[in-house]
PDB file of C-alpha atoms in Angstrom:
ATOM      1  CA  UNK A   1     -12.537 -12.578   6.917  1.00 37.00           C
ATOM      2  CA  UNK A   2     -13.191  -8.933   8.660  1.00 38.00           C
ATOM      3  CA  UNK A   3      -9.428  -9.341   9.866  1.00 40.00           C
ATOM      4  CA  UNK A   4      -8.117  -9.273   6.436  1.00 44.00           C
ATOM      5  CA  UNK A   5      -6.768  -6.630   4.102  1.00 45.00           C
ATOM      6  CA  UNK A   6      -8.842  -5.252   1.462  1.00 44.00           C
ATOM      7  CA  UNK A   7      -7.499  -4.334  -1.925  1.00 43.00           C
ATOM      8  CA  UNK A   8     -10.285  -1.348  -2.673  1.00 44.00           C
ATOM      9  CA  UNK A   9     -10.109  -1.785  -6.383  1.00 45.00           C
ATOM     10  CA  UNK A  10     -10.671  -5.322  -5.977  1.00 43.00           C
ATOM     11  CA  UNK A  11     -14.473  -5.463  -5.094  1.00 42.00           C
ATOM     12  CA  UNK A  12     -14.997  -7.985  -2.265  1.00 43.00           C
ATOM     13  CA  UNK A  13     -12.096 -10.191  -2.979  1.00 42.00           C
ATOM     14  CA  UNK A  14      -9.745 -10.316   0.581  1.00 42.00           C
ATOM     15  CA  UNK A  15      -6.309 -10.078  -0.708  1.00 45.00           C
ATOM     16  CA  UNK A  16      -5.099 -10.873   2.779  1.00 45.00           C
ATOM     17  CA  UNK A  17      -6.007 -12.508   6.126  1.00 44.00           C
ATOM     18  CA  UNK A  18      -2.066 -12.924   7.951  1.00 42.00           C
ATOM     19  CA  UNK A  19      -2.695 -10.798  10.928  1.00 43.00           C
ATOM     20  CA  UNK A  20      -0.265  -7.278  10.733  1.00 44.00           C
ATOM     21  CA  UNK A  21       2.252  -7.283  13.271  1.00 46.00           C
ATOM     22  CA  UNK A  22       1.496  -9.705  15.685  1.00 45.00           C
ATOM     23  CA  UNK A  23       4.428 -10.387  17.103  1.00 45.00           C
ATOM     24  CA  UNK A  24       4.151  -6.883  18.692  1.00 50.00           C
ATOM     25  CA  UNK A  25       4.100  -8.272  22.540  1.00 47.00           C
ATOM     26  CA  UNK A  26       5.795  -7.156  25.722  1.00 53.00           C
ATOM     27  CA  UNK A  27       9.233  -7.688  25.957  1.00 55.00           C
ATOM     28  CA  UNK A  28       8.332  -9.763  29.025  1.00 55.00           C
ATOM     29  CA  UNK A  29       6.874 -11.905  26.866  1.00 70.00           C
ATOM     30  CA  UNK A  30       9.601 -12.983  24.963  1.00 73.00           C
ATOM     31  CA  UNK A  31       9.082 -17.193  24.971  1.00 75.00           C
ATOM     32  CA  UNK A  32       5.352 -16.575  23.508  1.00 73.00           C
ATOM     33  CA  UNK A  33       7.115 -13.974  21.419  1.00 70.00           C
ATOM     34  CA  UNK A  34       9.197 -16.720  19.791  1.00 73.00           C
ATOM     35  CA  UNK A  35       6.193 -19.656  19.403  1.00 76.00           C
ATOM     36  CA  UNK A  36       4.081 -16.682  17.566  1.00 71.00           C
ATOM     37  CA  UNK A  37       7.477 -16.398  15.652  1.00 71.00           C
ATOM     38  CA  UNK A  38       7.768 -19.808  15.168  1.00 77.00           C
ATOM     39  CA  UNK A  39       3.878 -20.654  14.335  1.00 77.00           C
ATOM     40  CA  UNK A  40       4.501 -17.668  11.824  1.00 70.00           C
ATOM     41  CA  UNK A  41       7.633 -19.072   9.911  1.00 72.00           C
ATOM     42  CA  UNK A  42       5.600 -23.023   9.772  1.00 79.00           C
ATOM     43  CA  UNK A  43       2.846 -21.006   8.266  1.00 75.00           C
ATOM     44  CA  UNK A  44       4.825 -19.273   5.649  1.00 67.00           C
ATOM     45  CA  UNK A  45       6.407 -22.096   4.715  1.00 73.00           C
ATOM     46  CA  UNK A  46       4.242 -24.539   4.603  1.00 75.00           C
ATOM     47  CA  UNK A  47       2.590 -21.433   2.149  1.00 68.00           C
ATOM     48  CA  UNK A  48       5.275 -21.405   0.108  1.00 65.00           C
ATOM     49  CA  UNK A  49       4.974 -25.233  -0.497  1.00 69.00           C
ATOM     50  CA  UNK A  50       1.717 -24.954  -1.206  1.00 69.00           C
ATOM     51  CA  UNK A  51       2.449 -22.713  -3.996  1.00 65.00           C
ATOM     52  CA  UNK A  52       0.583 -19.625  -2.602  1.00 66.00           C
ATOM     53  CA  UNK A  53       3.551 -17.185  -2.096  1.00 69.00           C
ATOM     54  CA  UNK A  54       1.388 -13.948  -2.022  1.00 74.00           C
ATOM     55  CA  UNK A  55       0.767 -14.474   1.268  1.00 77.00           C
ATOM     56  CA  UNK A  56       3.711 -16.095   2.213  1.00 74.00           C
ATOM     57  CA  UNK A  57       5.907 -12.617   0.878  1.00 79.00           C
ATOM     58  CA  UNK A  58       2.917 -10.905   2.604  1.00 84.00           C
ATOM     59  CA  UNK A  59       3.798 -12.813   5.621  1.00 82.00           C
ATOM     60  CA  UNK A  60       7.073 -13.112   5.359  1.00 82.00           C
ATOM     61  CA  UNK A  61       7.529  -8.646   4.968  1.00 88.00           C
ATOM     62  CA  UNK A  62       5.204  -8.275   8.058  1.00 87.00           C
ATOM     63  CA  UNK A  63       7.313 -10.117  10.050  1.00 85.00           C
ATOM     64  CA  UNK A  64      10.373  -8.144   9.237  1.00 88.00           C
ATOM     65  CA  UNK A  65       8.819  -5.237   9.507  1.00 90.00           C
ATOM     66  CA  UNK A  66       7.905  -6.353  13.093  1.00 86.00           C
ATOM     67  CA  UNK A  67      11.418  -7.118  13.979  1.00 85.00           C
ATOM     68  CA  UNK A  68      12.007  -3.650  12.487  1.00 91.00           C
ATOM     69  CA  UNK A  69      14.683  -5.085   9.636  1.00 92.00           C
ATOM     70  CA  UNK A  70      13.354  -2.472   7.210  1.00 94.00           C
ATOM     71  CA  UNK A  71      15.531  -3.577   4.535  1.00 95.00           C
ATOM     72  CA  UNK A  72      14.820  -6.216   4.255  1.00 93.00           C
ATOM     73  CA  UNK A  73      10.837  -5.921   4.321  1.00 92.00           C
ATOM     74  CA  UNK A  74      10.932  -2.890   2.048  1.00 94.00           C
ATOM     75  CA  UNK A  75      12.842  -6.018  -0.981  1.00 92.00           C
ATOM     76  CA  UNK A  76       9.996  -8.274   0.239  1.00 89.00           C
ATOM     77  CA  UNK A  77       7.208  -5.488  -0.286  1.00 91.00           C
ATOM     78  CA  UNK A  78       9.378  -4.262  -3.655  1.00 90.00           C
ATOM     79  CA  UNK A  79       8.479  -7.501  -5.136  1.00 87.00           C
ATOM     80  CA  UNK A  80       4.690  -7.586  -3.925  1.00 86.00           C
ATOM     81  CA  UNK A  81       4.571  -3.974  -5.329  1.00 89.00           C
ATOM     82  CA  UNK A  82       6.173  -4.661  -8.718  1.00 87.00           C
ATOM     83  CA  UNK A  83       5.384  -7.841  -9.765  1.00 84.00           C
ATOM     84  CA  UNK A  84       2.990  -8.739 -11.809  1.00 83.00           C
ATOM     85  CA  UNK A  85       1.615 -11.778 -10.528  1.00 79.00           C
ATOM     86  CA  UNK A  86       0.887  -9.774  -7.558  1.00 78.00           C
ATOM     87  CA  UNK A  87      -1.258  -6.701  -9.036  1.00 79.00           C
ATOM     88  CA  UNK A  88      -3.910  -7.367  -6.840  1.00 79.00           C
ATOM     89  CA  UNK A  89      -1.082  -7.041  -4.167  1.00 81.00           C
ATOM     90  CA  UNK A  90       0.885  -3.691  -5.055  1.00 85.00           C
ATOM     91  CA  UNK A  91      -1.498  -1.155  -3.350  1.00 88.00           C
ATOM     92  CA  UNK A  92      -0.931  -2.112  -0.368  1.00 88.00           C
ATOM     93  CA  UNK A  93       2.251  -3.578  -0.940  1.00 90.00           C
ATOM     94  CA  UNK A  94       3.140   0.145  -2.206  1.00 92.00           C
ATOM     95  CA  UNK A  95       1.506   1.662   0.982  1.00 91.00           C
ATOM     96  CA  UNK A  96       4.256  -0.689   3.103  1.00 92.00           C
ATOM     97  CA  UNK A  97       6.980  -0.010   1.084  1.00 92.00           C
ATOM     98  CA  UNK A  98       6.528   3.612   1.659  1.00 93.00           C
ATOM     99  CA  UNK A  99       6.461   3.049   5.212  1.00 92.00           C
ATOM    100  CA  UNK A 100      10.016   0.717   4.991  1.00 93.00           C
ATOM    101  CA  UNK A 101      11.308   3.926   3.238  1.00 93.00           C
ATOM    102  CA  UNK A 102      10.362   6.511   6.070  1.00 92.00           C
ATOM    103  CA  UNK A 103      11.860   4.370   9.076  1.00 93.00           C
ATOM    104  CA  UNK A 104      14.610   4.055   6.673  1.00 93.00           C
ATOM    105  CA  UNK A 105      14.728   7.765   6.264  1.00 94.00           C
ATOM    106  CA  UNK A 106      15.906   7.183   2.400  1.00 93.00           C
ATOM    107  CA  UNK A 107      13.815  10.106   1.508  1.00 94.00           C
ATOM    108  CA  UNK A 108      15.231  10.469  -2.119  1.00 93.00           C
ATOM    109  CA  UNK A 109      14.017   6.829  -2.327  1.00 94.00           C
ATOM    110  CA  UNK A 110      10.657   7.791  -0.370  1.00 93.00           C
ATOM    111  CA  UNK A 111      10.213  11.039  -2.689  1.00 93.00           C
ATOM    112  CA  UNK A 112      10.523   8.225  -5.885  1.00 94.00           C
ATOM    113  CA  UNK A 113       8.235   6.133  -4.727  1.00 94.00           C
ATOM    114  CA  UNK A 114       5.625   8.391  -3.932  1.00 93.00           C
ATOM    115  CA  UNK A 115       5.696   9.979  -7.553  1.00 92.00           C
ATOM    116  CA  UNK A 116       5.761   6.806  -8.984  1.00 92.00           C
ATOM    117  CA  UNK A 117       2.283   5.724  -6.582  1.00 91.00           C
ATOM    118  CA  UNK A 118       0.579   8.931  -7.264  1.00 88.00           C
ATOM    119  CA  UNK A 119       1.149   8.370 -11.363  1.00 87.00           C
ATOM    120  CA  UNK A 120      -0.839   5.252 -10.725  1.00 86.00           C
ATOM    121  CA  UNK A 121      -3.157   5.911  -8.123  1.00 84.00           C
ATOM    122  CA  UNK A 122      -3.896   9.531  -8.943  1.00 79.00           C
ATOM    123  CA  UNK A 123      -4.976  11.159  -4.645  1.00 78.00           C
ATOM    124  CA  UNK A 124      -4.216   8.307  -3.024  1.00 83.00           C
ATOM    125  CA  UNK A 125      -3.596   9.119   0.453  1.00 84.00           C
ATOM    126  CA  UNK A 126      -0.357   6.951   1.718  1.00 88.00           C
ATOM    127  CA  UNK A 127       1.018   7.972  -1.344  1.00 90.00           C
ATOM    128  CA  UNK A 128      -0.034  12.199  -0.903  1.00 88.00           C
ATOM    129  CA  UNK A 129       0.912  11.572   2.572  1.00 89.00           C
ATOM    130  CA  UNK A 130       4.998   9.811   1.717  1.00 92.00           C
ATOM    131  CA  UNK A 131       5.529  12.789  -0.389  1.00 93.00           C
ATOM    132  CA  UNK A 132       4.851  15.543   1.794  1.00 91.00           C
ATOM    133  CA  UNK A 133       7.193  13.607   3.974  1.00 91.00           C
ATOM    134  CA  UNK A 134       9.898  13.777   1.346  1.00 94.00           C
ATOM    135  CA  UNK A 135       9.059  17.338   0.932  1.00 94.00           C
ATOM    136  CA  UNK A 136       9.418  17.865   4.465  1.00 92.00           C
ATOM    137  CA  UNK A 137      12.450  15.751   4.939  1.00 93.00           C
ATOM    138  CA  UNK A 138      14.037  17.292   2.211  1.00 93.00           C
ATOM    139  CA  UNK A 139      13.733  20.905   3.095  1.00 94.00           C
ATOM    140  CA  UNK A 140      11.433  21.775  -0.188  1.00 94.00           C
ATOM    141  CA  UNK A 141       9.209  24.105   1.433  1.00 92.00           C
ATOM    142  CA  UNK A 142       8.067  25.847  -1.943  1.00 94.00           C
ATOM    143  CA  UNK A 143       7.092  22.706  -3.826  1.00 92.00           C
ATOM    144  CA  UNK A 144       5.750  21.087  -0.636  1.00 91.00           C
ATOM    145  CA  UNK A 145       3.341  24.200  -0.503  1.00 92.00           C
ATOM    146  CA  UNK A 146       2.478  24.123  -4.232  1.00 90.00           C
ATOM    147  CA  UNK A 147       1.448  20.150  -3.620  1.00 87.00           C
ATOM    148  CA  UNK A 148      -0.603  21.431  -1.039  1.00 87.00           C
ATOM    149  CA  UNK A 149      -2.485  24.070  -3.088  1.00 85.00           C
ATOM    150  CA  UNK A 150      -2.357  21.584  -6.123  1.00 82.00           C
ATOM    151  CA  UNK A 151      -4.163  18.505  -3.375  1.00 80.00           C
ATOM    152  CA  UNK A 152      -6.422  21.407  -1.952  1.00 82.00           C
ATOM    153  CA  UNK A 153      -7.557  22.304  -5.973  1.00 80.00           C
ATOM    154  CA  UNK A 154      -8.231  18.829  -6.447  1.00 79.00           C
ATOM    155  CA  UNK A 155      -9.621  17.363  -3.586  1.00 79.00           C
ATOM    156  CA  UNK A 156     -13.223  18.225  -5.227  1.00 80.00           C
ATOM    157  CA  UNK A 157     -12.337  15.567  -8.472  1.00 78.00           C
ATOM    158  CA  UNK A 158     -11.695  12.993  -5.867  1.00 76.00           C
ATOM    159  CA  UNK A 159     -14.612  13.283  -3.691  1.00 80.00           C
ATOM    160  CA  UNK A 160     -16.552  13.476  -7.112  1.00 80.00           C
ATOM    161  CA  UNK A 161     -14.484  10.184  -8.089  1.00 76.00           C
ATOM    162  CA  UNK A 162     -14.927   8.412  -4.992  1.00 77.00           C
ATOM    163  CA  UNK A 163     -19.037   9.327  -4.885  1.00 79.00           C
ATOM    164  CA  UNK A 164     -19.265   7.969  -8.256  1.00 79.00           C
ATOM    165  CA  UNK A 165     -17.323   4.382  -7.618  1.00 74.00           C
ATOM    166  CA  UNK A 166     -18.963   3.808  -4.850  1.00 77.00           C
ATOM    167  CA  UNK A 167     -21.871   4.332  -6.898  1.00 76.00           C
ATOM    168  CA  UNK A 168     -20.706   1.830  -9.342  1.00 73.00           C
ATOM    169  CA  UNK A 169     -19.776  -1.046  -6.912  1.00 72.00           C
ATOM    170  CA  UNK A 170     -23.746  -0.870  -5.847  1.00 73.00           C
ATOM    171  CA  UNK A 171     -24.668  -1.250  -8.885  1.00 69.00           C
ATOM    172  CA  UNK A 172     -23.288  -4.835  -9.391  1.00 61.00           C
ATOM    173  CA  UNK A 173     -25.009  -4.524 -12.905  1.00 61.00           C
ATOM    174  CA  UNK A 174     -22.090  -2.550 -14.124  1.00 58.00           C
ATOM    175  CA  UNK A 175     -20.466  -4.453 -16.882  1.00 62.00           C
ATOM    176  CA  UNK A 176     -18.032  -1.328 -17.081  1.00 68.00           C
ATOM    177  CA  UNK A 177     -16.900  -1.022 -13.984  1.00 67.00           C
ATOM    178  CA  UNK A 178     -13.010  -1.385 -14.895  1.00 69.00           C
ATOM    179  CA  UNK A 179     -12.992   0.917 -17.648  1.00 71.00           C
ATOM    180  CA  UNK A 180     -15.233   3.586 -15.542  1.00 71.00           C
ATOM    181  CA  UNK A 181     -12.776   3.549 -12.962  1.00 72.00           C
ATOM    182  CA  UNK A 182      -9.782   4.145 -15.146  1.00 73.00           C
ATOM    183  CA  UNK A 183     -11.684   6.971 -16.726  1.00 74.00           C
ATOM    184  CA  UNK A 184     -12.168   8.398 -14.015  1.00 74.00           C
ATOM    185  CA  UNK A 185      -8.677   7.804 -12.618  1.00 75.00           C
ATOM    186  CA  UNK A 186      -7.319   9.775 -15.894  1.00 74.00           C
ATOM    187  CA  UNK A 187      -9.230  12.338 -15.321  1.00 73.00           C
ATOM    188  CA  UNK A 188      -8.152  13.044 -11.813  1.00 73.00           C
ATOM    189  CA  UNK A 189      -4.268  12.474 -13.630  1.00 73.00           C
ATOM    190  CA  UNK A 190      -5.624  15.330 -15.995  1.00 72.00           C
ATOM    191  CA  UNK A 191      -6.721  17.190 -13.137  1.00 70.00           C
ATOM    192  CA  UNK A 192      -3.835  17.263 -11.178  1.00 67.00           C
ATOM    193  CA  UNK A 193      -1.328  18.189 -14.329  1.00 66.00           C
ATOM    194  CA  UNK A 194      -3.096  20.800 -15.057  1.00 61.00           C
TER     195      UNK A 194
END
């Protein structure tokens, strides 16, 4: 269960347990490349038959992004992202979409995506992180510095966010929780507007 992937807003729950990229072997390797490849396609589909596609797309994005068909993993990791059945997928589904967009170097795309993330997950780091790439990419040196002084003014909401949900997930007692959060998420969108 330590393996898996963690959706942070999710207390507890494991959103994920498919191990990320492992097909990553040495090219010398190639024949237990392709049983790991095959073991990984039986899983996924026996998945899908079970009706648990989550993992399945989950699954089934990693293992294009292994074989670096970014493509096609950034239309798998659209639909974990947008969908929603999958909410308790998009973070992280967002955070590999992002990365689909960089090897891709579709930075107007990239630049997009990030906005979008940062509107819903106000100082989230892949998301900060994609759009100084765009900015980068892109040649905006003036707005990539004023989202730096903007990130540097509010860095002190998040910490103060962060302290205080943490706070809050000790406490299971906290019949609130939800609603504290997303307080607290507005007012870091408040924050960084303005």
């Amino acid at each position: 269960a330590e393996d898996g992937i963690r959706d942070y807003k999710v207390t507890g729950v494991q959103t994920c347990a498919l191990p990320i990229f492992i097909s990553q072997l040495p090219t010398e390797d190639a024949q237990r490349k392709a049983e790991i490849d095959t073991e990984v396609n039986e899983t996924l589909k026996e998945l899908e038959r079970l009706g648990i596609y989550g993992p399945a797309l989950v699954g089934r994005a990693q293992q294009l992004m292994t074989d670096e068909k970014w493509e096609e993993a950034a239309k798998e990791w659209n639909v974990l992202a947008n969908d929603p059945q999958y909410q308790n997928w998009s973070q992280m589904a967002t955070a590999q979409l992002l990365t689909c967009q960089v090897q891709l170097k579709n930075w107007s795309e990239l630049g997009r995506l990030a906005e979008s993330a940062l509107a819903r997950w106000p100082g989230w780091g892949p998301a900060d992180r994609a759009y100084e790439n765009y900015l980068k990419a892109t040649g905006q040196n003036e707005q990539l510095e004023q989202f730096g002084n903007r990130r540097q003014q509010l860095d002190p909401v998040l910490e103060l966010r962060d302290r205080i949900v943490a706070e809050l997930k000790k406490d299971k007692k906290s019949r609130n929780f939800d609603a504290i959060e997303r307080d607290l998420d507005q007012m870091v969108s408040d924050a960084e507007r303005g």
